[in-house]
Amino acid sequence: MKKKYIIITLFIVTSAGIFAQSRDSLLSRQMELRREFNPTLQDADKINSLPAVPQPTIRKANTAYSGWAGKTTPPLEIAMPQPADIMTEIPYNREKGYITLRAGNYANISGALGYRIIDKEKSSLSFNFLHDSSNGNIAYSQTSDPQSGEAYFADNTAALTYKGLFDAFRLDLAGGYAHSGFNYYGNTFGGSRIFENKKQTLGVFNFGFAFESTKSERFNYHGHLDYRNFSTRYGSSLAEAGLRGNHFDALFGIDKPFGERDARVGIDGKFSGVFHNGGISDFALTGGTPYVAFEGANWKARLGANVLCQILGSAKFRVTPDIELRLDVTDHSSLYADIKGGIDDNTFLNMMSESRYLAPMTSVKSSSSLIDIQAGAKIGEISGFRFDIFGGFGKIDDEHFLILQNTPSGSVSGRVTHEVLVPIYGNLSHSHVGARIQSTVGAPLDVALQAKKNFHAVKDSGIADAKAYNKPGLESDIKATFEATKNLKFIFNYYFAGDRWSYFNGANVKMNNINDLNLGVFYSISRSFSVNVKANNLLSQKYDIWYGYPAQGFNAMGGFTFLF
């Protein structure tokens, strides 16, 4: 029966054309490991993930706010930029390789190595290797016995990437392997540990390619195929084998230009499937998006609809809007609106990127959104500053919220707590307003700040007065770079997240605010060698990434970057 579904799906995809979205969609959805590598530490960290071709999935717009990947320090999106990020005085084509290494307390080690093996005008081949690890005791935010736990992880990623530009099309290839080892260090509140701090592992082999045709007045096409084979060490207990499986994502698209000003009509579609060795259910999703796009002298519009069918797992059929609107009010100011919807597959690898501490062998239900609206105004008329005022609204069915697992028992407390995270579900309504301000004057001082207020309402969760667990109600982020001299630069970052909630032992729990203050210093000794020091959580704040999973206290790292 499973094979029958696959054959039917492939027939639907190929017969519909499996066509692309907007003409420039490939540029915004490239494989992270295959773009031209500007040899800075910041770009090295950008590929610090499972080697994969980011899938142009047909899904709802993102409503996650702090996308904690499960590390003991905040992720790159909200953390201070790396010191070597600002080493722009070294032209791209002068050095083919880079090496960087940093180390600090909590046994934090971060390193990267890369080299462009082939570097020609129309073809390139590069190799990248990344390492990130930590192994130290972290104090729990709650009163408990024990009062701290050992938090360990070690991530290693190696990838080989190729880019080729031909007369008729552009081709990108990427292959690699990622291995992650970690322990479930969550607070058990005195209970016994199921995994006894043993090292869980996740290994992912990945191969993918993407292509895009040279722009033509007749028709254009693009697409990608991404394959990932994954395996883990432990299942639901130390005595059970881990999960294994294969994850496929495919897309192919075509559009036909007509009229003037880059108007076009097209259709795009995708297939996504995950097939396991048992333990949890397989998943398959297929869909198509017909659209028409217009462009005027000062406006753009793309009008489409997603037709989605989940054929393995719980059956779902959705028709949702896929609309993008842009209006240039002046040369430097514009209005925009995106009206989206779709199905979020929540596959195993996607959930592991959300939090590696999810209980093994846990199948998270797919969620769906009939509408998700994002709109705003970008203002650049004020000299020296850019403003972005934005807001949005969305409704998501079967949204998941990760909480610390606790199960009924005959103990005095009435609960036995496990060290892993499990999902609970509810229908989420989410709206938000916010603003971004960024200076455009340049050196010696660059400043950017963002503030965002979120409004959540959760229904049908089975919990009285349910909250949008682990989704902040208020967020602010400030980043600044000060160039003291040509060789000496300082980087400042402050991130705040408040109104955070979790659910534990049958009650809502208010989580500590995140007050994360970071400072970095970068010094360039020569054109190719630099040293840096970075201090995180300068206020020594205690807060949880997930309830029961605390972040590190004050920590500092120092190291070097060498370009060759």
Coordinates of C-alpha atoms in Angstrom, one line a residue:
M1 CA 0.0 0.0 0.0
K2 CA 2.9 2.3 0.8
K3 CA 4.4 1.8 -2.6
K4 CA 1.0 2.5 -4.2
Y5 CA 0.9 5.9 -2.4
I6 CA 4.4 6.7 -3.6
I7 CA 3.6 5.8 -7.3
I8 CA 0.4 7.9 -7.2
T9 CA 2.2 10.8 -5.6
L10 CA 5.0 10.8 -8.2
F11 CA 2.4 10.6 -11.0
I12 CA 0.5 13.6 -9.5
V13 CA 3.7 15.6 -9.1
T14 CA 5.1 14.9 -12.6
S15 CA 1.7 15.3 -14.4
A16 CA 1.1 18.6 -12.7
G17 CA 4.6 19.8 -13.6
I18 CA 5.8 20.2 -10.1
F19 CA 6.5 23.8 -10.8
A20 CA 8.4 26.6 -9.1
Q21 CA 7.3 29.6 -7.3
S22 CA 8.7 33.1 -8.1
R23 CA 11.5 33.5 -10.7
D24 CA 14.1 34.4 -8.0
S25 CA 12.9 31.7 -5.6
L26 CA 16.0 29.6 -6.1
L27 CA 18.3 32.4 -5.1
S28 CA 16.6 32.7 -1.7
R29 CA 16.4 28.9 -1.2
Q30 CA 19.9 27.8 -2.1
M31 CA 21.7 25.1 -0.3
E32 CA 23.5 26.8 2.6
L33 CA 26.6 24.8 1.9
R34 CA 27.0 25.6 -1.7
R35 CA 27.0 29.4 -2.0
E36 CA 30.2 31.4 -2.7
F37 CA 32.1 31.3 0.6
N38 CA 33.2 34.6 1.9
P39 CA 35.9 33.5 4.3
T40 CA 34.7 34.9 7.6
L41 CA 33.8 33.2 10.8
Q42 CA 30.2 34.4 10.6
D43 CA 29.7 32.6 7.2
A44 CA 31.4 29.6 8.7
D45 CA 28.8 29.5 11.5
K46 CA 26.0 29.9 9.0
I47 CA 26.6 26.4 7.7
N48 CA 26.8 24.9 11.2
S49 CA 23.8 22.7 10.6
L50 CA 22.9 19.4 9.2
P51 CA 24.1 19.5 5.6
A52 CA 21.0 19.8 3.6
V53 CA 19.3 21.6 0.7
P54 CA 16.8 23.9 2.4
Q55 CA 13.5 22.7 1.1
P56 CA 11.2 25.2 -0.6
T57 CA 8.3 23.6 1.4
I58 CA 4.7 24.6 0.9
R59 CA 3.9 25.4 4.5
K60 CA 2.6 28.2 6.7
A61 CA 4.7 31.2 7.4
N62 CA 7.1 30.9 10.3
T63 CA 5.5 31.7 13.7
A64 CA 8.3 30.5 15.9
Y65 CA 10.2 33.2 17.7
S66 CA 13.1 31.7 19.5
G67 CA 14.1 28.8 17.4
W68 CA 16.3 27.2 20.0
A69 CA 18.2 24.3 18.5
G70 CA 18.8 22.8 21.9
K71 CA 22.3 24.1 22.6
T72 CA 23.2 25.6 25.9
T73 CA 23.8 29.0 24.5
P74 CA 21.4 31.1 22.3
P75 CA 21.4 30.3 18.6
L76 CA 23.2 32.4 16.0
E77 CA 20.0 34.3 15.1
I78 CA 19.9 36.0 18.4
A79 CA 23.5 35.8 19.5
M80 CA 26.3 38.3 19.0
P81 CA 27.8 38.3 15.5
Q82 CA 31.2 36.6 15.4
P83 CA 34.2 38.9 15.6
A84 CA 35.6 37.9 12.2
D85 CA 32.3 38.8 10.6
I86 CA 33.6 42.3 10.1
M87 CA 36.8 41.4 8.3
T88 CA 35.6 42.7 5.0
E89 CA 38.9 44.4 4.1
I90 CA 40.2 41.1 2.8
P91 CA 38.8 40.6 -0.8
Y92 CA 37.0 37.3 -1.5
N93 CA 39.3 36.1 -4.2
R94 CA 42.6 36.6 -2.4
E95 CA 42.3 33.6 0.0
K96 CA 40.9 30.2 -0.8
G97 CA 40.9 28.7 2.7
Y98 CA 40.1 29.6 6.3
I99 CA 40.6 28.1 9.7
T100 CA 39.2 29.3 12.9
L101 CA 39.3 28.0 16.5
R102 CA 37.9 29.3 19.7
A103 CA 37.7 27.8 23.2
G104 CA 36.4 28.8 26.7
N105 CA 34.9 27.8 29.9
Y106 CA 32.2 25.0 30.1
A107 CA 34.7 23.2 27.8
N108 CA 33.2 25.2 24.9
I109 CA 35.1 24.6 21.7
S110 CA 34.2 26.0 18.2
G111 CA 36.2 25.5 15.1
A112 CA 35.8 25.6 11.3
L113 CA 38.0 24.7 8.3
G114 CA 37.2 25.4 4.7
Y115 CA 38.9 25.5 1.3
R116 CA 37.8 26.3 -2.2
I117 CA 39.4 23.5 -4.3
I118 CA 38.2 24.9 -7.6
D119 CA 37.6 28.6 -8.0
K120 CA 36.8 29.5 -11.6
E121 CA 34.4 32.0 -13.1
K122 CA 31.7 29.4 -13.9
S123 CA 32.5 26.6 -11.6
S124 CA 33.6 26.1 -8.0
L125 CA 34.2 23.2 -5.6
S126 CA 34.7 23.7 -1.9
F127 CA 35.1 21.7 1.3
N128 CA 33.9 22.8 4.7
F129 CA 34.2 21.2 8.2
L130 CA 32.7 22.5 11.4
H131 CA 33.0 21.6 15.0
D132 CA 31.0 22.8 18.0
S133 CA 31.0 21.2 21.4
S134 CA 30.4 21.8 25.1
N135 CA 30.7 19.7 28.3
G136 CA 30.1 21.4 31.6
N137 CA 27.8 21.5 34.6
I138 CA 24.9 24.0 34.4
A139 CA 22.8 25.0 37.4
Y140 CA 19.1 24.4 37.1
S141 CA 16.8 27.5 37.3
Q142 CA 14.4 25.6 39.6
T143 CA 15.0 24.5 43.2
S144 CA 15.7 20.8 42.9
D145 CA 17.9 17.9 43.9
P146 CA 20.4 17.7 42.2
Q147 CA 20.9 21.4 41.7
S148 CA 22.8 21.1 38.4
G149 CA 23.4 18.7 35.5
E150 CA 26.1 18.0 33.0
A151 CA 25.3 19.4 29.6
Y152 CA 27.2 17.8 26.8
F153 CA 27.0 18.0 23.0
A154 CA 29.5 17.6 20.1
D155 CA 28.5 18.5 16.6
N156 CA 30.7 17.7 13.6
T157 CA 29.7 18.5 10.0
A158 CA 31.7 17.9 6.8
A159 CA 30.4 18.9 3.3
L160 CA 31.6 19.1 -0.2
T161 CA 29.8 21.5 -2.5
Y162 CA 29.9 22.3 -6.2
K163 CA 28.5 25.2 -8.3
G164 CA 28.4 25.2 -12.0
L165 CA 27.1 27.8 -14.5
F166 CA 26.3 26.5 -17.9
D167 CA 24.8 28.1 -21.0
A168 CA 21.3 26.7 -20.4
F169 CA 21.1 26.3 -16.6
R170 CA 22.8 26.6 -13.3
L171 CA 23.6 23.5 -11.2
D172 CA 24.4 23.2 -7.5
L173 CA 25.4 20.0 -5.8
A174 CA 26.1 19.3 -2.1
G175 CA 27.0 16.2 -0.2
G176 CA 28.0 15.7 3.4
Y177 CA 27.7 14.0 6.7
A178 CA 26.8 15.4 10.1
H179 CA 27.2 13.6 13.4
S180 CA 25.8 14.9 16.7
G181 CA 26.4 13.5 20.1
F182 CA 24.5 14.8 23.2
N183 CA 23.0 13.9 26.5
Y184 CA 19.5 14.6 27.8
Y185 CA 20.5 16.9 30.7
G186 CA 17.0 18.1 31.6
N187 CA 15.9 18.5 35.2
T188 CA 14.4 15.3 36.7
F189 CA 13.5 17.1 40.0
G190 CA 15.1 14.2 41.9
G191 CA 13.6 11.4 39.8
S192 CA 15.7 8.7 38.1
R193 CA 17.0 9.2 34.6
I194 CA 15.9 7.0 31.8
F195 CA 19.0 7.6 29.7
E196 CA 21.5 7.9 32.6
N197 CA 23.3 10.7 30.8
K198 CA 24.4 8.3 28.1
K199 CA 25.4 9.9 24.9
Q200 CA 22.6 9.9 22.3
T201 CA 23.8 10.3 18.7
L202 CA 22.2 11.4 15.5
G203 CA 24.0 10.8 12.2
V204 CA 22.8 12.3 8.9
F205 CA 24.2 11.6 5.4
N206 CA 22.9 14.1 2.9
F207 CA 23.1 14.5 -0.9
G208 CA 21.2 17.1 -2.8
F209 CA 21.2 19.1 -6.0
A210 CA 19.4 22.2 -7.3
F211 CA 19.1 23.7 -10.7
E212 CA 17.7 26.8 -12.4
S213 CA 17.4 27.6 -16.1
T214 CA 18.9 30.6 -17.7
K215 CA 16.2 33.3 -18.0
S216 CA 14.2 32.9 -21.2
E217 CA 11.2 34.5 -22.8
R218 CA 9.8 31.1 -23.8
F219 CA 9.7 29.3 -20.4
N220 CA 11.8 28.9 -17.3
Y221 CA 12.3 25.9 -14.9
H222 CA 14.0 25.1 -11.7
G223 CA 13.9 22.5 -9.0
H224 CA 15.8 20.4 -6.5
L225 CA 16.1 17.0 -4.9
D226 CA 17.3 16.4 -1.4
Y227 CA 18.0 13.0 0.2
R228 CA 18.9 12.4 3.8
N229 CA 19.6 9.1 5.5
F230 CA 19.5 9.4 9.3
S231 CA 20.0 7.1 12.3
T232 CA 20.1 7.5 16.1
R233 CA 21.7 5.3 18.8
Y234 CA 18.9 4.9 21.4
G235 CA 15.1 4.4 21.1
S236 CA 12.6 4.9 23.9
S237 CA 15.2 3.5 26.4
L238 CA 18.8 2.4 26.5
A239 CA 17.7 -1.2 25.8
E240 CA 15.9 -0.2 22.5
A241 CA 17.5 0.5 19.1
G242 CA 17.3 4.0 17.8
L243 CA 15.3 5.3 14.9
R244 CA 16.5 5.0 11.3
G245 CA 15.0 6.3 8.1
N246 CA 15.2 8.1 4.8
H247 CA 13.9 11.6 4.1
F248 CA 13.2 12.8 0.6
D249 CA 12.2 16.3 -0.6
A250 CA 11.7 17.1 -4.3
L251 CA 10.5 20.1 -6.3
F252 CA 10.3 21.0 -9.9
G253 CA 8.8 24.1 -11.4
I254 CA 8.1 25.9 -14.6
D255 CA 6.8 29.3 -15.5
K256 CA 5.8 31.0 -18.8
P257 CA 6.6 34.8 -19.2
F258 CA 4.0 36.9 -21.0
G259 CA 3.3 40.5 -21.7
E260 CA 5.7 43.1 -20.4
R261 CA 7.5 43.9 -17.1
D262 CA 8.3 40.2 -16.3
A263 CA 4.7 39.0 -16.0
R264 CA 4.5 35.2 -15.9
V265 CA 2.2 32.3 -15.1
G266 CA 3.4 29.1 -13.6
I267 CA 2.8 26.2 -11.3
D268 CA 5.0 24.7 -8.7
G269 CA 4.7 21.5 -6.7
K270 CA 6.6 19.4 -4.3
F271 CA 6.8 15.9 -2.7
S272 CA 8.1 15.3 0.8
G273 CA 8.3 11.8 2.3
V274 CA 9.9 10.2 5.3
F275 CA 10.1 6.4 5.6
H276 CA 11.3 4.8 8.9
N277 CA 12.5 1.4 9.9
G278 CA 9.6 1.1 12.3
G279 CA 8.7 2.7 15.6
I280 CA 6.9 5.7 14.3
S281 CA 4.6 6.3 11.3
D282 CA 5.8 7.2 7.9
F283 CA 4.9 10.5 6.4
A284 CA 4.2 11.8 2.8
L285 CA 3.0 15.1 1.6
T286 CA 2.4 16.3 -2.0
G287 CA 1.1 19.6 -3.4
G288 CA 0.9 22.1 -6.2
T289 CA 0.8 25.9 -6.4
P290 CA -0.5 27.5 -9.6
Y291 CA 0.2 31.2 -9.7
V292 CA 0.3 34.3 -11.8
A293 CA 2.8 37.1 -11.3
F294 CA 2.6 40.8 -12.4
E295 CA 5.0 43.7 -12.2
G296 CA 4.4 47.4 -12.7
A297 CA 6.6 50.4 -12.6
N298 CA 6.5 50.5 -8.8
W299 CA 4.7 47.4 -7.7
K300 CA 4.8 43.6 -7.8
A301 CA 2.1 41.0 -7.2
R302 CA 2.1 37.2 -7.1
L303 CA -1.2 35.6 -6.8
G304 CA -1.4 31.8 -6.1
A305 CA -3.0 29.1 -4.1
N306 CA -1.5 26.0 -2.4
V307 CA -3.3 22.7 -3.0
L308 CA -1.9 20.2 -0.5
C309 CA -2.6 16.6 0.3
Q310 CA -1.1 14.6 3.1
I311 CA -1.2 11.0 2.0
L312 CA 0.7 9.2 4.8
G313 CA 0.0 9.9 8.4
S314 CA -3.3 11.5 9.3
A315 CA -5.1 12.4 6.1
K316 CA -5.3 16.1 5.4
F317 CA -6.3 18.2 2.4
R318 CA -5.9 21.9 2.4
V319 CA -6.3 24.8 -0.1
T320 CA -4.6 27.9 1.1
P321 CA -3.6 31.3 -0.3
D322 CA -0.1 32.0 -1.5
I323 CA 0.0 35.8 -2.2
E324 CA 2.8 38.3 -2.2
L325 CA 2.3 42.0 -2.7
R326 CA 4.9 44.8 -2.9
L327 CA 4.4 48.6 -3.5
D328 CA 7.2 51.1 -3.8
V329 CA 5.9 54.4 -2.4
T330 CA 9.1 56.3 -2.9
D331 CA 12.7 55.4 -4.0
H332 CA 13.5 54.2 -0.5
S333 CA 10.2 53.3 1.1
S334 CA 7.7 50.5 0.3
L335 CA 4.7 48.6 1.6
Y336 CA 4.5 44.8 1.5
A337 CA 2.1 42.0 2.4
D338 CA 2.3 38.2 2.3
I339 CA -0.8 36.1 2.7
K340 CA 0.2 32.4 3.1
G341 CA -0.9 29.1 4.5
G342 CA 0.0 25.4 4.3
I343 CA 0.9 22.3 6.1
D344 CA 4.0 22.1 8.4
D345 CA 5.2 18.5 8.3
N346 CA 7.1 18.3 11.6
T347 CA 9.2 15.4 10.4
F348 CA 11.8 13.8 12.7
L349 CA 14.7 15.8 11.3
N350 CA 12.7 19.0 11.4
M351 CA 11.9 18.4 15.0
M352 CA 15.5 17.6 15.8
S353 CA 16.5 21.0 14.4
E354 CA 13.9 22.6 16.7
S355 CA 15.1 20.7 19.8
R356 CA 17.4 17.7 19.9
Y357 CA 16.0 16.9 23.4
L358 CA 12.7 15.7 22.0
A359 CA 11.9 12.2 23.4
P360 CA 13.2 9.5 21.1
M361 CA 10.7 7.7 18.9
T362 CA 8.2 10.6 19.2
S363 CA 6.1 11.3 16.2
V364 CA 4.9 14.9 16.2
K365 CA 1.6 15.6 14.3
S366 CA 1.7 17.9 11.3
S367 CA 0.1 21.3 11.8
S368 CA -1.8 23.3 9.3
S369 CA -2.6 27.0 8.7
L370 CA -5.4 28.2 6.5
I371 CA -4.1 31.8 6.6
D372 CA -1.0 33.6 7.9
I373 CA -0.7 37.3 7.1
Q374 CA 2.5 39.3 7.4
A375 CA 2.5 43.0 6.4
G376 CA 4.5 46.1 7.0
A377 CA 6.1 49.3 5.7
K378 CA 9.8 49.8 5.1
I379 CA 10.9 53.4 5.4
G380 CA 14.3 54.7 4.2
E381 CA 13.6 58.4 3.7
I382 CA 15.1 59.5 7.0
S383 CA 18.8 60.2 6.5
G384 CA 21.0 57.6 8.3
F385 CA 18.3 55.2 9.3
R386 CA 16.1 52.4 7.9
F387 CA 12.7 51.6 9.5
D388 CA 10.6 48.5 9.2
I389 CA 7.2 48.6 10.9
F390 CA 5.5 45.2 10.6
G391 CA 2.6 43.1 12.0
G392 CA 0.8 39.9 11.3
F393 CA -1.9 37.4 12.1
G394 CA -2.2 33.6 11.7
K395 CA -4.2 30.6 12.9
I396 CA -2.6 27.2 13.2
D397 CA -4.4 24.0 13.9
D398 CA -2.6 21.2 15.8
E399 CA 0.3 23.5 16.7
H400 CA 2.8 21.6 19.0
F401 CA 4.4 23.0 22.2
L402 CA 7.3 21.1 23.7
I403 CA 7.3 20.6 27.5
L404 CA 9.3 18.6 30.0
Q405 CA 7.8 15.1 30.3
N406 CA 6.2 14.1 33.5
T407 CA 4.1 11.0 34.0
P408 CA 1.7 9.8 36.8
S409 CA 3.0 7.5 39.5
G410 CA 2.3 6.4 43.0
S411 CA 4.9 8.6 44.5
V412 CA 4.1 11.3 47.1
S413 CA 4.5 14.0 44.6
G414 CA 2.1 12.2 42.2
R415 CA 4.6 12.6 39.3
V416 CA 7.7 11.1 38.0
T417 CA 9.7 13.4 35.8
H418 CA 11.7 12.4 32.8
E419 CA 14.6 14.3 31.3
V420 CA 13.2 14.6 27.8
L421 CA 10.7 16.9 26.0
V422 CA 7.3 15.8 24.7
P423 CA 4.7 17.7 22.5
I424 CA 1.3 18.8 23.5
Y425 CA -1.1 20.3 21.0
G426 CA -3.6 23.1 20.6
N427 CA -5.1 25.4 18.0
L428 CA -3.1 28.6 18.1
S429 CA -4.1 32.1 17.1
H430 CA -1.2 34.5 16.9
S431 CA -0.9 38.2 16.1
H432 CA 2.1 40.4 16.4
V433 CA 3.3 44.0 15.9
G434 CA 6.9 45.2 15.9
A435 CA 9.5 47.5 14.4
R436 CA 13.2 47.4 13.3
I437 CA 15.5 50.3 13.2
Q438 CA 19.0 50.2 11.5
S439 CA 21.6 52.8 11.0
T440 CA 23.0 53.3 7.5
V441 CA 25.7 55.8 8.2
G442 CA 28.4 53.1 8.6
A443 CA 31.7 53.1 10.5
P444 CA 32.7 53.8 13.1
L445 CA 29.3 52.9 14.6
D446 CA 26.6 50.6 13.3
V447 CA 23.4 50.0 15.3
A448 CA 20.4 47.9 14.7
L449 CA 17.5 47.2 17.1
Q450 CA 14.2 45.3 16.9
A451 CA 11.2 45.0 19.2
K452 CA 8.3 42.7 18.8
K453 CA 5.1 42.1 20.8
N454 CA 3.3 38.8 20.3
F455 CA -0.3 38.0 21.2
H456 CA -1.3 34.4 21.6
A457 CA -4.5 32.5 22.2
V458 CA -4.6 28.7 22.5
K459 CA -7.8 26.6 22.3
D460 CA -8.7 22.9 22.2
S461 CA -5.5 21.8 24.1
G462 CA -7.3 20.0 26.9
I463 CA -5.6 22.4 29.4
A464 CA -7.5 25.1 31.2
D465 CA -6.0 28.6 30.6
A466 CA -3.5 27.1 28.1
K467 CA -0.6 29.3 27.0
A468 CA 1.5 29.4 23.9
Y469 CA 4.3 27.5 25.7
N470 CA 7.8 28.6 25.1
K471 CA 6.8 31.4 22.7
P472 CA 7.8 34.8 24.1
G473 CA 5.2 37.5 24.5
L474 CA 7.8 40.3 24.1
E475 CA 11.1 40.3 22.4
S476 CA 13.8 42.9 21.8
D477 CA 17.2 42.6 20.1
I478 CA 20.0 45.2 20.0
K479 CA 23.2 44.8 17.9
A480 CA 26.0 47.4 17.6
T481 CA 29.5 47.4 16.1
F482 CA 32.0 50.1 17.0
E483 CA 35.2 50.4 14.9
A484 CA 37.7 52.0 17.3
T485 CA 40.6 51.8 14.9
K486 CA 41.2 50.1 11.5
N487 CA 42.3 46.9 13.3
L488 CA 40.2 47.0 16.5
K489 CA 36.5 46.6 16.6
F490 CA 33.9 46.0 19.4
I491 CA 30.6 44.1 19.0
F492 CA 27.7 44.5 21.4
N493 CA 24.5 42.4 21.5
Y494 CA 21.6 42.3 23.9
Y495 CA 18.6 40.0 23.6
F496 CA 15.5 40.0 25.8
A497 CA 12.5 37.6 25.7
G498 CA 9.8 37.9 28.3
D499 CA 6.3 36.5 29.0
R500 CA 7.5 32.9 28.5
W501 CA 5.5 30.0 29.8
S502 CA 5.7 26.3 30.2
Y503 CA 3.4 23.5 31.6
F504 CA 4.6 21.2 34.3
N505 CA 3.0 19.0 36.9
G506 CA -0.5 19.9 35.8
A507 CA 0.0 23.7 36.0
N508 CA 1.2 26.7 34.0
V509 CA 4.7 27.7 35.0
K510 CA 6.1 31.2 34.4
M511 CA 9.7 31.0 33.0
N512 CA 12.5 33.4 33.7
N513 CA 13.0 36.2 31.2
I514 CA 16.0 35.9 28.9
N515 CA 18.4 38.7 29.5
D516 CA 21.3 37.9 27.3
L517 CA 24.1 40.5 27.1
N518 CA 27.1 39.8 25.0
L519 CA 30.3 41.6 24.1
G520 CA 33.0 40.8 21.6
V521 CA 36.4 42.3 20.7
F522 CA 38.1 41.7 17.4
Y523 CA 41.7 42.6 16.6
S524 CA 43.3 42.2 13.2
I525 CA 47.0 41.5 13.5
S526 CA 47.6 41.2 9.7
R527 CA 45.6 40.9 6.5
S528 CA 45.2 37.2 7.1
F529 CA 45.3 36.7 10.9
S530 CA 43.0 38.0 13.6
V531 CA 42.3 37.2 17.2
N532 CA 39.0 37.6 19.1
V533 CA 37.4 37.3 22.5
K534 CA 33.7 36.9 23.1
A535 CA 31.8 37.0 26.4
N536 CA 28.2 35.8 26.7
N537 CA 25.6 36.3 29.4
L538 CA 27.6 39.1 31.1
L539 CA 24.7 39.6 33.6
S540 CA 25.0 35.9 34.7
Q541 CA 21.3 35.4 34.3
K542 CA 19.6 32.1 35.0
Y543 CA 17.0 31.1 32.4
D544 CA 15.8 28.0 30.6
I545 CA 16.0 27.3 26.9
W546 CA 13.2 24.8 27.5
Y547 CA 11.7 24.4 30.9
G548 CA 14.2 22.2 32.8
Y549 CA 16.9 22.8 30.2
P550 CA 18.9 25.8 31.4
A551 CA 21.4 27.9 29.4
Q552 CA 24.9 28.4 30.5
G553 CA 25.8 31.2 32.9
F554 CA 28.6 33.7 32.2
N555 CA 30.9 32.2 29.6
A556 CA 33.7 33.5 27.5
M557 CA 35.6 32.2 24.5
G558 CA 38.7 33.3 22.7
G559 CA 40.5 32.3 19.6
F560 CA 41.8 33.2 16.2
T561 CA 40.9 33.2 12.5
F562 CA 43.4 32.6 9.8
L563 CA 42.8 33.0 6.0
F564 CA 45.1 31.3 3.5

